[in-house]
PDB file of C-alpha atoms and ligand atoms in Angstrom:
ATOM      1  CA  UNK A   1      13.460   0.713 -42.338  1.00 49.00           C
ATOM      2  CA  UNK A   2      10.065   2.286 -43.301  1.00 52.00           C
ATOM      3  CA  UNK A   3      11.135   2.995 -46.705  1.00 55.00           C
ATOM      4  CA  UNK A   4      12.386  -0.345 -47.694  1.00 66.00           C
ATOM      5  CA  UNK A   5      10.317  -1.605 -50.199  1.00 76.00           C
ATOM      6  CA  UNK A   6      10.121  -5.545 -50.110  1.00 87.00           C
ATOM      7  CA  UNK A   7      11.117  -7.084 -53.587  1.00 86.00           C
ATOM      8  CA  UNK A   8       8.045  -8.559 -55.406  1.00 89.00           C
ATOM      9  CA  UNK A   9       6.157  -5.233 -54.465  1.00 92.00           C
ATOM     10  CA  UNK A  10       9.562  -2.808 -55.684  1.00 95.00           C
ATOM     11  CA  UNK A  11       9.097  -5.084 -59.121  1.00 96.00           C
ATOM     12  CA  UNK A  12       5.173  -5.031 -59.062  1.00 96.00           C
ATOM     13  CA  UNK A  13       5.382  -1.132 -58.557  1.00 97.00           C
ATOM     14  CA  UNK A  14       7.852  -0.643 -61.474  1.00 98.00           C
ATOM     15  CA  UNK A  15       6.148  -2.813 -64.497  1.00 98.00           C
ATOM     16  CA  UNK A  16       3.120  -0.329 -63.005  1.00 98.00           C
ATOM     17  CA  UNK A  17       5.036   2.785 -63.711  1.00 98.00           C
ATOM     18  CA  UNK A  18       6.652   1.377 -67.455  1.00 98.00           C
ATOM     19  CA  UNK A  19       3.044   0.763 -68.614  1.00 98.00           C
ATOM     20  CA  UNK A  20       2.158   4.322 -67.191  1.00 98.00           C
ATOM     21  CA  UNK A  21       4.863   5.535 -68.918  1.00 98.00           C
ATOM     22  CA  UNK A  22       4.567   3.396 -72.090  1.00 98.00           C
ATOM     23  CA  UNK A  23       0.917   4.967 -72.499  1.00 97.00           C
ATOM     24  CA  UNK A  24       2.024   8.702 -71.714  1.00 98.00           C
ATOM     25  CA  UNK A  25       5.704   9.278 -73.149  1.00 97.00           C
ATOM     26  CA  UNK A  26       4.097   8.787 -76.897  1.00 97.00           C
ATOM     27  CA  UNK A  27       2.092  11.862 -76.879  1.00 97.00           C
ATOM     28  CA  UNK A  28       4.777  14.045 -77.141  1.00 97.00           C
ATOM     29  CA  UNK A  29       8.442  13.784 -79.072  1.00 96.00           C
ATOM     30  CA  UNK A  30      10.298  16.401 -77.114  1.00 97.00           C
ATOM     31  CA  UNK A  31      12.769  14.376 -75.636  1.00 97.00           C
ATOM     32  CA  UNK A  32      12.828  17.086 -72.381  1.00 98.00           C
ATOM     33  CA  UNK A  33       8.790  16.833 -71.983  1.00 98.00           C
ATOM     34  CA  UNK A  34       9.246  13.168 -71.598  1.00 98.00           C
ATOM     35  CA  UNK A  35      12.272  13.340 -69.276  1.00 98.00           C
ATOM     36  CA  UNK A  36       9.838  15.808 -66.938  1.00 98.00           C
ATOM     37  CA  UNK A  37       6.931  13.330 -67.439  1.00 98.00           C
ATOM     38  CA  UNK A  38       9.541  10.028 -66.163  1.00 98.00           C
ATOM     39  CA  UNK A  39      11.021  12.089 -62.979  1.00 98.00           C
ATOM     40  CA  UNK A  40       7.243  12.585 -62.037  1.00 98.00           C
ATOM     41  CA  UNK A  41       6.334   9.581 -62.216  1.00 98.00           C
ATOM     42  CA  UNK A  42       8.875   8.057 -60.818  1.00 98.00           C
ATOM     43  CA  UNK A  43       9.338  10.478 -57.894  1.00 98.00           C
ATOM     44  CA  UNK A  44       5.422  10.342 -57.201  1.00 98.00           C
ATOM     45  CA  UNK A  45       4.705   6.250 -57.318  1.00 97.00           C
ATOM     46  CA  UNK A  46       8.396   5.338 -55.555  1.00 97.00           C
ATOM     47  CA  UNK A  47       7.819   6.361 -51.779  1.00 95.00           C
ATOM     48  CA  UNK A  48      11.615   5.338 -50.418  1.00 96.00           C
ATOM     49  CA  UNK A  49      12.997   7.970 -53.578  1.00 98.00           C
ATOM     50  CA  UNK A  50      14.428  11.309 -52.060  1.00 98.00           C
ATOM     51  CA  UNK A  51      15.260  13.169 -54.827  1.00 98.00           C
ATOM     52  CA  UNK A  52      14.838  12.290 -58.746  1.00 98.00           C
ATOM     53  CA  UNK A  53      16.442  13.766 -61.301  1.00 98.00           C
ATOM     54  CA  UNK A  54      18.711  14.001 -64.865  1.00 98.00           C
ATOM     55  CA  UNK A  55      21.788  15.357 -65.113  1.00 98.00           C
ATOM     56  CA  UNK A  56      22.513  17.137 -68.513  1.00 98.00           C
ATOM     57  CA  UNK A  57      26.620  16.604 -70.081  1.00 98.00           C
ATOM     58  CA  UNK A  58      27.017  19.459 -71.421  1.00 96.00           C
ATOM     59  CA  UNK A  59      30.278  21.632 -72.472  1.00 92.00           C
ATOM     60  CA  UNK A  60      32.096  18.443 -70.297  1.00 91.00           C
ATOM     61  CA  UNK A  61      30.059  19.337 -67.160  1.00 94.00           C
ATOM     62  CA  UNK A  62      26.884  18.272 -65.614  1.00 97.00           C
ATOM     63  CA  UNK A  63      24.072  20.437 -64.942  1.00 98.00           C
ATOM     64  CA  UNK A  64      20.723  19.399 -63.561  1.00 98.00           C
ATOM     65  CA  UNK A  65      17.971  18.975 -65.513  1.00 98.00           C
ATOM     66  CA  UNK A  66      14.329  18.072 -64.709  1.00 98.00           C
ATOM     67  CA  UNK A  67      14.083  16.837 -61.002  1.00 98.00           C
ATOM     68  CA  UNK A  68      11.893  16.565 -58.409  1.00 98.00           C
ATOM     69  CA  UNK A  69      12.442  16.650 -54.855  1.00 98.00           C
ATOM     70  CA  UNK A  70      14.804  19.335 -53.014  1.00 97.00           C
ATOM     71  CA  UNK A  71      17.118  22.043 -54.131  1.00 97.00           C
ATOM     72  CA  UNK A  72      19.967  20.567 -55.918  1.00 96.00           C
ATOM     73  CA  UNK A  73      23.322  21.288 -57.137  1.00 95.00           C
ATOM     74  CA  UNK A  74      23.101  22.946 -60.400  1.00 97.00           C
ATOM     75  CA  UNK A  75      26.473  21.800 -61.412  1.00 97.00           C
ATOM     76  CA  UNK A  76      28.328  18.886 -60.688  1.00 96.00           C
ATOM     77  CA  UNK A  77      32.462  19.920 -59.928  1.00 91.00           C
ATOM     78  CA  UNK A  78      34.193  17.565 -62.729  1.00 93.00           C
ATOM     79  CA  UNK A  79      35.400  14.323 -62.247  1.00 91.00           C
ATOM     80  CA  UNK A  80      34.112  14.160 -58.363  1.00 94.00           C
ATOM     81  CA  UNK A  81      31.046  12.285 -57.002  1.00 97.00           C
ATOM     82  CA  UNK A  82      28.060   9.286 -58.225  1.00 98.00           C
ATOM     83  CA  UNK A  83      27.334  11.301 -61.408  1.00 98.00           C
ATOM     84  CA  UNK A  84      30.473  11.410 -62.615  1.00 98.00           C
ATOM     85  CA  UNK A  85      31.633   8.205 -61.704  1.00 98.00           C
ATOM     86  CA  UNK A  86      27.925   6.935 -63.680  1.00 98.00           C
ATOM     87  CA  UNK A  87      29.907   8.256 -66.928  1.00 98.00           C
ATOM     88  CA  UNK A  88      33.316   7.861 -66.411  1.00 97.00           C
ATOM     89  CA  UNK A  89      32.277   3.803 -66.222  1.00 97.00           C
ATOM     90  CA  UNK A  90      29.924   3.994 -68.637  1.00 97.00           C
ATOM     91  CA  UNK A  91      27.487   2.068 -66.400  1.00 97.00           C
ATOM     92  CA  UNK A  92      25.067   2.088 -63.289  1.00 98.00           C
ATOM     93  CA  UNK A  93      26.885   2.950 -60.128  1.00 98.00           C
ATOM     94  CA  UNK A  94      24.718   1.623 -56.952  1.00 98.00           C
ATOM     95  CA  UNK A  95      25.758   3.422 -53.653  1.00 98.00           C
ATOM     96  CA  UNK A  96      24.150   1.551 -50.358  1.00 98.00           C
ATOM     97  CA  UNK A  97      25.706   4.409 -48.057  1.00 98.00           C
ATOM     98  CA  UNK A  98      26.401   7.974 -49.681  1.00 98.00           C
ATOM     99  CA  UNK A  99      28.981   9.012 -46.673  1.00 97.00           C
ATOM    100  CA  UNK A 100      30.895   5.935 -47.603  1.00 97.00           C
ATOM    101  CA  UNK A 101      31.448   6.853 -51.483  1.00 96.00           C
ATOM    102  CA  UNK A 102      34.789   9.098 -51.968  1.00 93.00           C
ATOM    103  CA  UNK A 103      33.966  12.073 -53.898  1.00 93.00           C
ATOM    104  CA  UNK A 104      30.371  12.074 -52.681  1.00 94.00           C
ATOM    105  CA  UNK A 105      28.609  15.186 -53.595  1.00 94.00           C
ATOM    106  CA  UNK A 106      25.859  15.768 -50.894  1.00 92.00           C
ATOM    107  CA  UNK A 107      23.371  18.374 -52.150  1.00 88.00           C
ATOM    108  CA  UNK A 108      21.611  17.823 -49.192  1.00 92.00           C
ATOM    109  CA  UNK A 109      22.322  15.886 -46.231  1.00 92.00           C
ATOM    110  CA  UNK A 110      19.456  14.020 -46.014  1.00 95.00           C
ATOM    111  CA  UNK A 111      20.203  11.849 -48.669  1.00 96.00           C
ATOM    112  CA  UNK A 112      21.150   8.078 -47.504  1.00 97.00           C
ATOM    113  CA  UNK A 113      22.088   6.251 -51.064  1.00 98.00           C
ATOM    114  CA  UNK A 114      22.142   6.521 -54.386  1.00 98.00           C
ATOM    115  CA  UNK A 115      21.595   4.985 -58.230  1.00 98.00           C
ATOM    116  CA  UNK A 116      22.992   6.591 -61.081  1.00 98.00           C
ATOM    117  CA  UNK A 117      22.158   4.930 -64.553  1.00 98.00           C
ATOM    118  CA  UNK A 118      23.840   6.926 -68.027  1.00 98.00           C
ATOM    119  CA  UNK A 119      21.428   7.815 -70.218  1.00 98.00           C
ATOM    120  CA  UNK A 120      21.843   6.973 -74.192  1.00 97.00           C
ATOM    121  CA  UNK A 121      20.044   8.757 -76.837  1.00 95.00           C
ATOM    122  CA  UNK A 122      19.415   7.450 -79.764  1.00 92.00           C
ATOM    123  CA  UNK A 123      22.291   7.303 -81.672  1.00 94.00           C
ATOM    124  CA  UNK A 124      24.005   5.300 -78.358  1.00 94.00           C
ATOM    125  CA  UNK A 125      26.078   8.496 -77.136  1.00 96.00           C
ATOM    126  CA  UNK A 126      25.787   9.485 -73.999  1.00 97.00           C
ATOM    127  CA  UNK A 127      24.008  12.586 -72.798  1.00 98.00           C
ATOM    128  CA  UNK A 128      23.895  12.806 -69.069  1.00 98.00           C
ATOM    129  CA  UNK A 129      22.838  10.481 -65.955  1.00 98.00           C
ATOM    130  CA  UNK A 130      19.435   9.400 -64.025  1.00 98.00           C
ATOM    131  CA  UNK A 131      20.261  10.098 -60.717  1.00 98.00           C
ATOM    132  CA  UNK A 132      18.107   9.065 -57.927  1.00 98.00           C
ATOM    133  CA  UNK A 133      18.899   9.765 -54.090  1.00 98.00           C
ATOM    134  CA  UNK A 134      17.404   7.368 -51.611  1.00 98.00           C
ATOM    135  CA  UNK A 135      15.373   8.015 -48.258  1.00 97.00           C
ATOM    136  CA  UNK A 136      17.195   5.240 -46.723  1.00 96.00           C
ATOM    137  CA  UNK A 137      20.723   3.493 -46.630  1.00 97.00           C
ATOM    138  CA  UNK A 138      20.944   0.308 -49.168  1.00 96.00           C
ATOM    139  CA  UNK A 139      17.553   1.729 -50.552  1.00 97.00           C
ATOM    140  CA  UNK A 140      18.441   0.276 -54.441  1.00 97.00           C
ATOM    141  CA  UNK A 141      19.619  -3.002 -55.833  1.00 97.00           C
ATOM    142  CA  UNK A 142      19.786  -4.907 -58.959  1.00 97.00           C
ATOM    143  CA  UNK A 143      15.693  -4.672 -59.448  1.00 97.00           C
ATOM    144  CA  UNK A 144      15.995  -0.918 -59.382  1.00 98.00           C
ATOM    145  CA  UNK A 145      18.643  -1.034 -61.650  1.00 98.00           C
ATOM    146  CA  UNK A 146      16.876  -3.346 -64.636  1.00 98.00           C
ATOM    147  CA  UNK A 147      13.913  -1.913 -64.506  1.00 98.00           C
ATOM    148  CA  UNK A 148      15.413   1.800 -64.432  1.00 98.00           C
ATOM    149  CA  UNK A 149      17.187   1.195 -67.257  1.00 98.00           C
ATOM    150  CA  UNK A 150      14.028  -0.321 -69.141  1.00 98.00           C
ATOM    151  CA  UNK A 151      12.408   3.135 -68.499  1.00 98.00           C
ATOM    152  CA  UNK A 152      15.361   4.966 -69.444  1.00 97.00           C
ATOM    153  CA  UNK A 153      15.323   3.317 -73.122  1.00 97.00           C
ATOM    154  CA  UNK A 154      11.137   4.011 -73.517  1.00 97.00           C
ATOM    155  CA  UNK A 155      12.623   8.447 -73.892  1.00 97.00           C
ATOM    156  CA  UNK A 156      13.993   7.397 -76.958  1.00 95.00           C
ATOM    157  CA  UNK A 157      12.611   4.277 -78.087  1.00 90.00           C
ATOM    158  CA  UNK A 158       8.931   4.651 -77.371  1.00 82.00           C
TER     159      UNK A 158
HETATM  160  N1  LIG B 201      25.186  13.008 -55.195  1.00 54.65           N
HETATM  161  C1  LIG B 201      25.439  13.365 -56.563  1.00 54.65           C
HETATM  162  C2  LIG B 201      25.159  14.827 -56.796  1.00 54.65           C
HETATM  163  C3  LIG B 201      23.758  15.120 -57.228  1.00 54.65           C
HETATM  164  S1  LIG B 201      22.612  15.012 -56.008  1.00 54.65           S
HETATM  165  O1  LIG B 201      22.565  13.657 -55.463  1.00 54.65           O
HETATM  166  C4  LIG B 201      21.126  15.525 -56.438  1.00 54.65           C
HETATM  167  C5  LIG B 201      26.881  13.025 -56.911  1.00 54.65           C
HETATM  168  O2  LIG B 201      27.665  12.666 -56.024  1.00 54.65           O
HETATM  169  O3  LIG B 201      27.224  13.109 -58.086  1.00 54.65           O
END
């Protein structure tokens, strides 16, 4: 498990990157500069990450936004896969083993797991997904989740 982060250090490493964030995401108000500036971040400081990146709703389908990490799908087939699933619920989907979720889009095989959180804007619709793809199987849990969504709401709120 060399990516496995152990707890207190996942949670030490994330109130790290929310006061990053906190101080940087203020210079600008273009929401899209400070979705770029959270993926690198996020995909820099979080060493068990694979892939990090927003996906867009737009016309009723997904299409990527900024990222960092490998090639990805551009668009997201409708209805199938993490992303989808992320809005149809309404609410984070946590996948401990990618091969195991039906639908499953794999943009690229090496990806073990997966979070996907919706993203609101600011008048509480919502606008597309944070979808991170882990290095490892059962790389994300409930600490991910919280303090994802904390970083989610500073786009909007900070
Ligand atoms: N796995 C996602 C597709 C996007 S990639 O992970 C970058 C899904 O099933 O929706």
């Amino acid at each position: 498990m060399a990516f496995k982060m152990e707890e207190s250090k996942k949670l030490n490493r994330y109130k790290r990157i929310y006061n990053q964030l906190s101080e940087l995401l203020p210079k600008s108000n273009d929401t899209l500069a400070r979705m770029a500036t959270v993926i690198a971040v996020l995909h820099h400081k979080m060493d068990y990450y694979f892939w990090t990146g927003f996906y867009f709703l737009k016309d009723g389908q997904l299409i990527v936004g900024p990222y960092q990490g490998p090639v990805a799908c551009q668009e997201l087939e409708k209805g199938k896969g993490v992303c989808w699933t992320g809005i149809q619920r309404k609410e984070p989907v946590i996948v401990p083993d990618v091969e195991q979720f039906p639908g499953h889009i794999a943009c690229d095989p090496r990806s073990k797991s997966e979070i996907v959180l919706p993203v609101k804007d600011d008048n509480d619709e919502i606008i597309g997904v944070l979808d991170i793809d882990g290095k490892e199987l059962n790389a994300f849990d409930k600490t991910d989740e919280q303090e994802l969504s904390g970083i989610i709401r500073l786009i909007y709120e900070s």
